[in-house]
XYZ file of C-alpha atoms in Angstrom:
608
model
C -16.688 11.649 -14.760
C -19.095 14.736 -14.581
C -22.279 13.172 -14.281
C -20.965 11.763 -11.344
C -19.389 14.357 -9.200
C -22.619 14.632 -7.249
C -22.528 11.256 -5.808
C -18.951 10.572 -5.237
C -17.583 11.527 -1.939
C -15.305 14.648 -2.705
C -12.300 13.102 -1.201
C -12.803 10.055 -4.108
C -12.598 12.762 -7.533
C -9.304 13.415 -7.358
C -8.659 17.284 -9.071
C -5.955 19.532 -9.099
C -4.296 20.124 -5.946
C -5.125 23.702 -4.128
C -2.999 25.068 -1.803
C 1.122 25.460 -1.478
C 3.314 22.377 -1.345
C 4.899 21.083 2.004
C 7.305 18.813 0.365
C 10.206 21.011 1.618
C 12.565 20.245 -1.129
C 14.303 23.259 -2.655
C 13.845 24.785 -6.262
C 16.898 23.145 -6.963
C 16.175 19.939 -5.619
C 12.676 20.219 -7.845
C 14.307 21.088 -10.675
C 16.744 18.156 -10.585
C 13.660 15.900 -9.567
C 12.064 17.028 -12.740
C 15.507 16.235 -14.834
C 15.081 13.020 -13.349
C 11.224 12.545 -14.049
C 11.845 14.101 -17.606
C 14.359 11.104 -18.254
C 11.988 8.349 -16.897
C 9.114 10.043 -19.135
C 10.528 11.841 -22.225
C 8.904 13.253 -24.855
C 9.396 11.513 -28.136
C 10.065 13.000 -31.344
C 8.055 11.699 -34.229
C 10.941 9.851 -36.103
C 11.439 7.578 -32.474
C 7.975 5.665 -33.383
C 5.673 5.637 -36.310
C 3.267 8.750 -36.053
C 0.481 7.918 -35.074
C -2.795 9.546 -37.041
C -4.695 9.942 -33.512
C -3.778 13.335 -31.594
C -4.329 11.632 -28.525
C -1.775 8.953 -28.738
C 0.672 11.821 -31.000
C 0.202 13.929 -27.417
C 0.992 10.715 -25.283
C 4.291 10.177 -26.846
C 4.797 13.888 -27.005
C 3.881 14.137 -23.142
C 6.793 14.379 -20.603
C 7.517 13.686 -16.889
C 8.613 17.200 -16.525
C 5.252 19.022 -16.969
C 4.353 21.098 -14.112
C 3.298 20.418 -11.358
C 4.393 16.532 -11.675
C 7.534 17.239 -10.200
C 5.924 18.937 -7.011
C 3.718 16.007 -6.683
C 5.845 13.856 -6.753
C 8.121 14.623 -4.183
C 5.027 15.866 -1.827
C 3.931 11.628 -2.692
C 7.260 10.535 -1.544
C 7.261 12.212 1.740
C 3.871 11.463 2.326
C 4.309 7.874 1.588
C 7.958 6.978 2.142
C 10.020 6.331 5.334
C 12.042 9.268 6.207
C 15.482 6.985 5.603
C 14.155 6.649 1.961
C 12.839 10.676 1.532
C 16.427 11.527 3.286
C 18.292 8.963 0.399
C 16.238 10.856 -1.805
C 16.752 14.660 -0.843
C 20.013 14.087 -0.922
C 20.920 12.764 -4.317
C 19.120 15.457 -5.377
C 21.025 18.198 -3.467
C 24.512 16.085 -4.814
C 23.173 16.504 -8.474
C 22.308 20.207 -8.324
C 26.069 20.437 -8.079
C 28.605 19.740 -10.758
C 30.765 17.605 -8.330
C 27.981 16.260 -7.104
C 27.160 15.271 -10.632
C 29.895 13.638 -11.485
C 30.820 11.728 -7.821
C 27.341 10.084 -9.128
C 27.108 9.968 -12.748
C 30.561 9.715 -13.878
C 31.684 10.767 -17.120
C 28.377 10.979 -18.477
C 28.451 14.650 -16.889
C 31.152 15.374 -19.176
C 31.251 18.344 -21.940
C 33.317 19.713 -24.528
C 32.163 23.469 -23.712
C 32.940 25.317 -20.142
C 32.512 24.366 -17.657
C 33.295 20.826 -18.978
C 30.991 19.351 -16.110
C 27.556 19.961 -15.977
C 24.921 19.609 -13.047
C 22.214 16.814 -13.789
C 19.696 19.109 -15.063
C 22.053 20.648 -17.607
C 23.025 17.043 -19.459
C 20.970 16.240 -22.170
C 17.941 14.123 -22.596
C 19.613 11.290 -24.239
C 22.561 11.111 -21.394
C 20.149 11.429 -18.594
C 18.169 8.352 -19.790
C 21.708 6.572 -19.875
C 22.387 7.441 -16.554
C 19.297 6.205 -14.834
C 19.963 2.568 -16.731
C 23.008 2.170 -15.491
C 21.589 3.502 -11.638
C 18.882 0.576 -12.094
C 21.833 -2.017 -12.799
C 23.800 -0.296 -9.985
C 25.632 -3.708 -8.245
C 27.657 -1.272 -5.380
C 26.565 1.756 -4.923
C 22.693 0.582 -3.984
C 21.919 3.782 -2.712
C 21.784 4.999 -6.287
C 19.446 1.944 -7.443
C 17.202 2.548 -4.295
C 16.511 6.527 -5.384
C 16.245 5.077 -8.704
C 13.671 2.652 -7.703
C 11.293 4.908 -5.670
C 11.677 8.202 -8.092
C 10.246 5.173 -11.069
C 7.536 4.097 -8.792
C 6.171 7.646 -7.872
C 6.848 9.224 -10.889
C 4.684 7.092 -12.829
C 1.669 6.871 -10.194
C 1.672 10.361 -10.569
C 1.859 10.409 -14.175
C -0.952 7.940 -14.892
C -2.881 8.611 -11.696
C -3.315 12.573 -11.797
C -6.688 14.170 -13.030
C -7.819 17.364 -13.572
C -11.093 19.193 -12.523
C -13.113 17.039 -14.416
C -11.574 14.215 -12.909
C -9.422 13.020 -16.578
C -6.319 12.566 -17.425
C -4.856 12.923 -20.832
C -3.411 10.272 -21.195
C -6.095 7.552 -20.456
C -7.350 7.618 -23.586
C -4.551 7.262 -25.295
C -3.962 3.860 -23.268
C -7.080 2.136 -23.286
C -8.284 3.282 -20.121
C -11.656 4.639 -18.852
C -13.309 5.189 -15.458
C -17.311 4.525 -15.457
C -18.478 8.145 -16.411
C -21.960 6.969 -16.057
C -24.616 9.406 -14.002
C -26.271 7.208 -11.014
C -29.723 7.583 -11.157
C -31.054 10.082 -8.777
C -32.099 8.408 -5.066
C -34.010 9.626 -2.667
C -31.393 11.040 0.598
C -31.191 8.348 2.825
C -29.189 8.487 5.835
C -25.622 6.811 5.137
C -25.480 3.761 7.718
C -23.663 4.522 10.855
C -24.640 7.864 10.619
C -25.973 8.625 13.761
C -22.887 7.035 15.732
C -19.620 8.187 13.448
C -18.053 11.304 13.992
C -15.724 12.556 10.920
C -12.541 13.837 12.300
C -11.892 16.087 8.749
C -15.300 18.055 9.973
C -14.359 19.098 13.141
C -12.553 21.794 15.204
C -11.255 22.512 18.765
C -14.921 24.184 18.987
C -17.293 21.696 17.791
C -15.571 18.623 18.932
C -16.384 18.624 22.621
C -20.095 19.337 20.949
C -20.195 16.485 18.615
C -18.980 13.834 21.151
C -21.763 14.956 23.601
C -24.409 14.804 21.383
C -23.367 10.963 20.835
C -24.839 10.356 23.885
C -21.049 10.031 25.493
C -19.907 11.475 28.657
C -16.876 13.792 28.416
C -14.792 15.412 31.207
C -11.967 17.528 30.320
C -8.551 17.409 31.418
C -7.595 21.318 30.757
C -3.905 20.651 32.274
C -3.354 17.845 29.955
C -5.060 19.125 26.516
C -7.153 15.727 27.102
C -11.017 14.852 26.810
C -12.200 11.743 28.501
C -14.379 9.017 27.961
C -15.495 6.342 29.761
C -17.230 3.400 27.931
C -17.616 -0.126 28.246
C -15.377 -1.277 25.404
C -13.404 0.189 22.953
C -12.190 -1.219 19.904
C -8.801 0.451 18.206
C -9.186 -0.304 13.941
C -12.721 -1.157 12.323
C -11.366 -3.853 9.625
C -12.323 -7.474 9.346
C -11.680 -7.765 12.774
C -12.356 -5.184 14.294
C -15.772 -4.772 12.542
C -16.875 -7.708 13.135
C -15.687 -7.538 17.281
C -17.672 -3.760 17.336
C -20.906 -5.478 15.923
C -21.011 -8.510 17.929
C -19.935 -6.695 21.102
C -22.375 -3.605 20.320
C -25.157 -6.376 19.739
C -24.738 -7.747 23.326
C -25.896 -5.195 25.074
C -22.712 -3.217 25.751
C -21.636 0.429 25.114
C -18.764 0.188 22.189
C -16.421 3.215 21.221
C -14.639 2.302 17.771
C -11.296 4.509 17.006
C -10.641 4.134 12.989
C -7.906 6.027 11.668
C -9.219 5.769 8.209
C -12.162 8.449 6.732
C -16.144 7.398 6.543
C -17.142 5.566 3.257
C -20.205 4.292 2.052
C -20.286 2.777 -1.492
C -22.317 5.502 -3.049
C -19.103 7.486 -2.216
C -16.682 5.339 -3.907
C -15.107 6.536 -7.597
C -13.010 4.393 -10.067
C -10.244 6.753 -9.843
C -7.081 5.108 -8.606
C -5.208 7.848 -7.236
C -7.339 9.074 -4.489
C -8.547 5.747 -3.899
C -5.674 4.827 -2.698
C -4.634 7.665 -1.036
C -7.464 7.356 1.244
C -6.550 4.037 2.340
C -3.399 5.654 4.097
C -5.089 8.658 5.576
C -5.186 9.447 9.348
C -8.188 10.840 11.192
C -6.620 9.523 15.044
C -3.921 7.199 15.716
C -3.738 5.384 18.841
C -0.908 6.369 20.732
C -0.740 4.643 23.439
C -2.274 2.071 26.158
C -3.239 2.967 29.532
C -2.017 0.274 31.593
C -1.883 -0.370 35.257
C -1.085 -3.038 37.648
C -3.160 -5.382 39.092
C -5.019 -4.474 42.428
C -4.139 -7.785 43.781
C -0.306 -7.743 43.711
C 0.113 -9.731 40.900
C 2.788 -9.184 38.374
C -0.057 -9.313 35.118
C -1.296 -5.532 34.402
C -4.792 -4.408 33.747
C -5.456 -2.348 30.634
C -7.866 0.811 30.820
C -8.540 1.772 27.527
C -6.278 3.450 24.963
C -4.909 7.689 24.560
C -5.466 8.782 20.829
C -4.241 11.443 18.924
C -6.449 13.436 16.432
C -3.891 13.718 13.034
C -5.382 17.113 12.182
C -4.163 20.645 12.198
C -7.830 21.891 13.401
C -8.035 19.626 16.645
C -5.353 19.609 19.518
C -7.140 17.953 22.124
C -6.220 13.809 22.552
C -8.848 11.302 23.617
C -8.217 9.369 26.616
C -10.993 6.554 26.485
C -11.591 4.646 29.425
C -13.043 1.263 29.168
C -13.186 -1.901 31.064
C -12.250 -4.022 27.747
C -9.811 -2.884 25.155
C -9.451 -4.615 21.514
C -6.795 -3.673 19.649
C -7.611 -4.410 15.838
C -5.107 -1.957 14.130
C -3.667 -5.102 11.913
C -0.595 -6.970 11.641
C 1.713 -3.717 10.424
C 0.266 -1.446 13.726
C -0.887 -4.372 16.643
C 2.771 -4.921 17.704
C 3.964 -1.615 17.536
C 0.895 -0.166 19.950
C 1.244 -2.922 22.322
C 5.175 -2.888 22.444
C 5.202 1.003 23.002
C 2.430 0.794 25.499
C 5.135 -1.038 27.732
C 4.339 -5.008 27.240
C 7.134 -6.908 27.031
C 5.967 -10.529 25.859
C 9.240 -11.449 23.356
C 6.565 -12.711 20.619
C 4.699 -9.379 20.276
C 6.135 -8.303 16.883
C 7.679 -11.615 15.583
C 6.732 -14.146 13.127
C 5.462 -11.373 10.818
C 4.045 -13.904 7.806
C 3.127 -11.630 4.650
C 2.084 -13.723 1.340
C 5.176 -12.403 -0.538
C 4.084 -11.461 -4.325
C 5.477 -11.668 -7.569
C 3.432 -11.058 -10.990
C 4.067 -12.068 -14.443
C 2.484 -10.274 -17.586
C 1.130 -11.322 -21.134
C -0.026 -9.090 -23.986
C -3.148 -10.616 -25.715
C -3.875 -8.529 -28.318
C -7.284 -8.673 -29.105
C -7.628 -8.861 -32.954
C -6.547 -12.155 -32.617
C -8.026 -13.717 -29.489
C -11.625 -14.411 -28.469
C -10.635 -13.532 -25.040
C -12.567 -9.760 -25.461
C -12.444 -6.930 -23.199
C -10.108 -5.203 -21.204
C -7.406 -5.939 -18.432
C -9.158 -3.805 -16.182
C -12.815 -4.120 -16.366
C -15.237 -6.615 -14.330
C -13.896 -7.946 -10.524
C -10.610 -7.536 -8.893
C -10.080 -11.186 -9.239
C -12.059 -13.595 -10.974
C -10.117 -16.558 -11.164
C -7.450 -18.605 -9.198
C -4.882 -21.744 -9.557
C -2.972 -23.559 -6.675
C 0.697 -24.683 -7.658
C 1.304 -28.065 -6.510
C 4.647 -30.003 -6.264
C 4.994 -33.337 -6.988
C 4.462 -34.672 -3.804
C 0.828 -32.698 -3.828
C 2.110 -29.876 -1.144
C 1.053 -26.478 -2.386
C 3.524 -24.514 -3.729
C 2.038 -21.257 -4.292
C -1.169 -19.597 -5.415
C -1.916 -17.765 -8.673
C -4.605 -14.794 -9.075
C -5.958 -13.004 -12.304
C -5.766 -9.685 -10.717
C -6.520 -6.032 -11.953
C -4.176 -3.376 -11.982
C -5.012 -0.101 -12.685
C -2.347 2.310 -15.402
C -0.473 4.266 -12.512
C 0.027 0.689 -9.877
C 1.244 -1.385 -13.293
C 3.820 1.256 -14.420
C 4.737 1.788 -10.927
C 5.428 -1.937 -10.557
C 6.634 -2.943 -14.271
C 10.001 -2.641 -15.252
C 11.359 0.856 -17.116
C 14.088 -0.132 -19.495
C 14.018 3.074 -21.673
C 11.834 5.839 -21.951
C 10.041 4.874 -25.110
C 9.666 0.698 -24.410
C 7.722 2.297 -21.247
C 5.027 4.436 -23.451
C 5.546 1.480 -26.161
C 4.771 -0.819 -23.303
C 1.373 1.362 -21.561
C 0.026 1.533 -25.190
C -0.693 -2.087 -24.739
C -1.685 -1.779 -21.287
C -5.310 -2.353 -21.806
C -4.739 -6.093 -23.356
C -2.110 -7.241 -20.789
C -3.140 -9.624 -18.170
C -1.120 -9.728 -15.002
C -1.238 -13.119 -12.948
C -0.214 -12.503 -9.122
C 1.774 -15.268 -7.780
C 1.928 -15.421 -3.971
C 3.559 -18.243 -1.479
C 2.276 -19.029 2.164
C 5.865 -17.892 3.217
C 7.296 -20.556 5.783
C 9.682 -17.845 6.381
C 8.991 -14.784 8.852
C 9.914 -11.187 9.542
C 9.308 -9.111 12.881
C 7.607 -5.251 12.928
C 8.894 -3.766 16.417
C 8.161 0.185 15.637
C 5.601 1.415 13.448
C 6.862 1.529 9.507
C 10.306 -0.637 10.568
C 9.567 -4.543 9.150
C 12.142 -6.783 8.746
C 11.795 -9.471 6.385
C 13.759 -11.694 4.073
C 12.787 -14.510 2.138
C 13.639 -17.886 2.808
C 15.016 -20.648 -0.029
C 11.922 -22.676 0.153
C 9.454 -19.357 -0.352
C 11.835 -18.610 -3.040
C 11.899 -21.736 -4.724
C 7.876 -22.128 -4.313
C 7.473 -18.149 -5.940
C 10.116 -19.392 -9.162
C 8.041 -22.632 -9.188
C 4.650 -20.426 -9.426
C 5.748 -17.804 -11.786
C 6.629 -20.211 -14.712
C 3.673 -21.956 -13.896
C 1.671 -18.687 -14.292
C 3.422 -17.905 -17.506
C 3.193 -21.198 -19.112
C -0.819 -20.018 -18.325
C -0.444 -16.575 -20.180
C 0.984 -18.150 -23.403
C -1.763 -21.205 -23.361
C -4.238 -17.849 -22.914
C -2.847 -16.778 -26.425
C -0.341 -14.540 -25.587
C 1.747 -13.457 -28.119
C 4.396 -11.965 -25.341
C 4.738 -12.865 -21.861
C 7.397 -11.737 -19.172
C 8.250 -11.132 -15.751
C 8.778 -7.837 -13.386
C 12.258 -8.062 -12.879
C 14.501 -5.129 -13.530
C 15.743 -5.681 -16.808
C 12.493 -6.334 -18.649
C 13.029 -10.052 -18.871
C 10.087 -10.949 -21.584
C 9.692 -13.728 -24.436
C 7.725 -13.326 -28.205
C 5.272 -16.203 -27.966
C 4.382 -16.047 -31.348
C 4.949 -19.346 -33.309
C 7.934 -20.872 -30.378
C 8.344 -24.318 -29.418
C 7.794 -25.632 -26.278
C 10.908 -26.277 -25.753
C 11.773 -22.575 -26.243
C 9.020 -21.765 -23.778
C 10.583 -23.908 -21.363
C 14.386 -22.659 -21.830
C 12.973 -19.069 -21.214
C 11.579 -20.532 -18.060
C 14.549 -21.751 -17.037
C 15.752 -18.444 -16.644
C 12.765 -16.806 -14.726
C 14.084 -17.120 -10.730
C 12.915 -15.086 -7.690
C 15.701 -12.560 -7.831
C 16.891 -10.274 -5.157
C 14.960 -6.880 -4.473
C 16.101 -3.356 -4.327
C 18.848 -3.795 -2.113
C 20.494 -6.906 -3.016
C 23.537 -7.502 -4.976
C 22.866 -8.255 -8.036
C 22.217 -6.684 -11.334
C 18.910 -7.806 -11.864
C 16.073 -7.232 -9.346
C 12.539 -6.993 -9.067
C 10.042 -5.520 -6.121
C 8.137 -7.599 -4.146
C 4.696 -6.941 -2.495
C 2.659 -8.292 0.204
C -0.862 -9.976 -0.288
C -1.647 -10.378 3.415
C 0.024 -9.449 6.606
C -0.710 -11.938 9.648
C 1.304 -13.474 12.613
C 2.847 -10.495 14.382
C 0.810 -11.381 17.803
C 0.232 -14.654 17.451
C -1.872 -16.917 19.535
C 0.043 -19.405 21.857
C -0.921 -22.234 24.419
C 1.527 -20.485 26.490
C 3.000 -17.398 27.323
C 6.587 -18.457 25.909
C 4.724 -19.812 22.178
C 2.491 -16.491 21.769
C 1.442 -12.842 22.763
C -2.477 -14.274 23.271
C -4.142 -16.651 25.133
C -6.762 -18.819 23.492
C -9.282 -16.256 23.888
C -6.859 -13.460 22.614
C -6.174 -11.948 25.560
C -2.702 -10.296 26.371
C -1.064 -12.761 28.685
C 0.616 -9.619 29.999
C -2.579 -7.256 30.382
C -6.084 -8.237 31.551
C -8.806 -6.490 29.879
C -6.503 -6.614 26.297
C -7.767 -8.526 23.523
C -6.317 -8.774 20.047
C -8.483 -9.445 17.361
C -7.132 -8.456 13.512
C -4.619 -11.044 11.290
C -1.845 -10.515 14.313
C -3.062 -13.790 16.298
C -3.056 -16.204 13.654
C -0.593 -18.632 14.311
C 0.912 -18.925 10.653
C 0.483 -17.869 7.255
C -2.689 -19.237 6.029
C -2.098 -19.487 2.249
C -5.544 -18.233 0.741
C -7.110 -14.708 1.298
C -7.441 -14.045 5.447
C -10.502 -12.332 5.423
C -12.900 -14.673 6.528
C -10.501 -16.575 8.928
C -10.029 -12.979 10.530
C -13.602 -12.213 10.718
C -14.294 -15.586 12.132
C -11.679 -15.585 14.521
C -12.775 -12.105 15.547
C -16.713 -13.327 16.022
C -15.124 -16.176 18.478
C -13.102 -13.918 20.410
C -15.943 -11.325 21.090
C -18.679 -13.765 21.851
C -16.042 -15.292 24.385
C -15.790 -11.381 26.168
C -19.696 -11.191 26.038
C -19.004 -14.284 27.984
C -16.979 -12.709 30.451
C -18.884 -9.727 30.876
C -22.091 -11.792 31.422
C -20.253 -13.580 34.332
C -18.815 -9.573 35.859
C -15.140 -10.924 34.896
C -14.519 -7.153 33.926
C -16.624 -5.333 36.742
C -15.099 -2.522 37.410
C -14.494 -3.219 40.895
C -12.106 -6.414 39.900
């Protein structure tokens, strides 16, 4: 990755982490966390495998979850990235096994010793007995607390493990695996001026003493509020998220003629800036330069029980700037997506019952096949060329669709995240063959819905029929894998529920699938489970003929607030079944060209 560290954008090469951790979890806690990360990812002696002759795959098995600083980064992922009901959960199983007591209230007489004090703390049990313990958390039917730290310690743990780099931007253990980022230089180019340049101001740049100076020279007109540790801005529109929709509403709004303000909580890319390392890719897609906070709403002039909406208050998520935005405009668009649009409009003060509900989100389940490659023509591996290159639609027999299938690419640190730990060494057994296993992704247009009332708070359970259809695309998706020439196929669930391909019947094939179901997830009862993901979040604001069947109007306008448009996934009336994107960014185009509309025929003067 050398030759490229000039191009990249330095929040894309990853690197050891500078600076103290603000995890707040105690040494103990840490050390207990590193037990439990040891246990997930232990190091192997040579008589658990056959030696390898390679000293990079001798040091993979040798490597261990333990090494500093993976415990540290872990926990400072969780509480970055977790709810605080989950980090709490978390912090305080660890506290409970820094204590004998504590120890053996949780891990029962696996705690046990034959030498005072008789009980040990988790960190003082051995290797072999920690391992046992966190099976028998992951099969946990009662006390789902246990499975739920379980659960999230797995999925961070290994992210961090396989996602980490170092100043060079490697990690050890790629190599071992399979894997490789493109370390190719990009030819040298003249400087060009990144697009947008001239209008974006980068939040991670600035200060309380340059801000006021780099909204001016924007060309924008600032007054500040001293009292209220506020600068204001008046513009014409302003458009809260800069996604499919609210790209595409900026642009077309922009092109008319009018003067556009676009708050984006995310950081400034270009794709020169973009690196193939998953880890800080994907931390910067949860990053906060501003949030919206709030709406500014008032009511109508007229008497009328509708409000009017006058732009939106933001707060700037950084320690260097303590002044909010107030931006004044005669149109708002809120585009913050189907996870953020209900809570900003709900805690603005609207009150319309559907803001929030029928939350639609593609639920997700993926299967896996190992292809080895010495003896398939299928060459290459799992993770090179596009993110998804191919895709099947389930049907039943009646010809409804049932679900969709995707040949998708995961990189090392999301697949062990996601893939089931049974032991420590069928893990490392299981990432040495990482490079040759495809994973489908099976998703259902859910007929089911959820509701997201407060921001990070969804609500969402699967209904039969989405089951049924997600069973009825998995096997399909599997029978796939083995007509691929796989010589082992399975699916994510908990207890590493796989079949050996290799010379079986098909009627063997199709008593395995007889047993592959859409099980509970982390908190259900049951000893098997599996975690589900979203492909697409939509519905949460939808559109509606009438006030009682939707949030919007026709045009997308709050039926409660004049002057408030929606224009993200939140309006669409159901789940769509195939990749939003376009639907969004055509919806979005509609909506806008209707408020050029408006303001060609003064409907938002301000004098209305």
């Amino acid at each position: 990755m050398k030759g490229r560290k000039s191009s990249t954008h330095a929040l894309l090469r990853g690197g050891r982490r500078k600076g103290s951790y603000s995890h707040g979890f105690s040494s103990p806690q840490i050390q207990t966390l590193a037990a439990i990360c040891e246990a997930l990812i232990p190091p192997l002696q040579p008589w658990d495998f056959n030696p390898p002759a390679d000293h990079t795959l001798h040091s993979f098995y040798k490597a261990s979850g333990s090494q500093p600083p993976i415990p540290d980064e872990v926990a400072e992922l969780m509480v970055k990235r977790c709810v605080p009901q989950a980090v709490f959960l978390v912090s305080l199983v660890l506290k409970m096994l820094s204590f004998r007591m504590g120890t053996l209230l949780l891990c029962g007489y696996l705690c046990f010793d034959t030498k005072w004090p008789f009980i040990l703390n988790f960190s003082s049990i051995s290797l072999e007995k920690r391992e046992e313990i966190l099976k028998k958390w992951s099969r946990e039917k009662l006390l789902l607390p246990l499975r739920m730290v379980f659960a999230v310690t797995k999925i961070f743990c290994f992210f961090n493990f396989f996602s980490r780099t170092d100043e060079n931007s490697e990690n050890p253990t790629w190599e071992a695996i399979g894997y490789h980022v493109d370390t190719r230089e990009n030819p040298a180019k003249p400087q060009e001026e990144r697009p947008l340049q001239k209008g974006v101001i980068e939040m991670m740049y600035e200060n309380d003493s340059t801000f006021l100076q780099s909204l001016t020279q924007k060309g924008l007109q600032v007054t500040e509020d001293a009292e209220q540790n506020v600068y204001k801005i008046k513009c014409d529109i302003v458009v809260v998220g800069s996604g499919s929709g609210g790209g595409v509403a900026a642009a077309v709004l922009a092109s008319s003629g009018q003067k556009v303000i676009v708050l984006e909580k995310g950081n400034y890319f270009v794709p020169e800036d973009y690196s193939s390392l998953e880890g800080p890719s994907l931390n910067e897609l949860y990053e906060s330069g501003s949030k919206a906070e709030k709406l500014i709403l008032e009511n109508e002039k007229n008497g009328r029980m509708r409000k009017r909406c006058l732009g939106v208050i933001a707060t700037i998520l950084s320690e260097t700037v303590t002044k909010k935005l107030q931006i004044e405009a005669r149109v708002t668009v809120c585009a913050c997506g189907s996870l953020l649009t209900p809570p900003l409009m709900l805690s603005s003060g609207l009150k319309n019952p559907n803001i929030g509900r029928n939350l639609h989100i593609h639920p997700v389940q993926l299967v896996w096949g190992y292809i080895p490659e010495n003896i398939s023509n299928l060459k290459g591996k799992m993770y090179e060329g596009g993110i998804i290159t191919s895709l099947c639609k389930v049907v039943s027999g009646d010809s409804s669709a049932q679900a969709v299938i995707e040949a998708a690419v995961l990189g090392p640190a999301s697949f062990s995240g996601l893939h089931p730990w049974v032991s420590g060494l069928d893990m490392k057994e299981r990432m040495m063959k990482y490079a040759r296993t495809a994973n489908l992704v099976v998703f259902v247009r859910d007929q089911g819905s959820g509701e997201v009332k407060k921001e990070g708070k969804i609500k969402y359970r699967l209904s039969r029929t989405d089951k049924e259809n997600l069973q009825a695309g998995m096997r399909q998706a599997l029978r796939i894998l083995v007509a691929a020439g796989a010589v082992e196929v399975g699916t994510y669930r908990s207890d590493g529920q796989r079949l050996k391909c290799k010379g079986i019947k098909e009627k063997e094939l199709e008593e395995f699938l007889d047993t592959v179901t859409a099980v509970g997830g982390v908190g259900s009862f049951g000893e098997n489970w599996t975690i589900y993901c979203s492909a697409h979040q939509m519905g949460s604001c939808r559109m509606g003929a009438t006030e009682e069947e939707g949030a919007v109007d026709e045009n997308g306008e709050s039926w409660e607030a004049k002057g408030l448009f929606v224009c993200d996934a939140s309006i669409l009336p159901t789940a769509v079944g195939v990749n939003p994107m376009i639907t969004i960014q055509s919806t979005a185009y509609c909506i806008s060209k209707r408020i050029t509309d408006s303001f060609k025929k003064q409907k938002f003067h301000e004098e209305d």
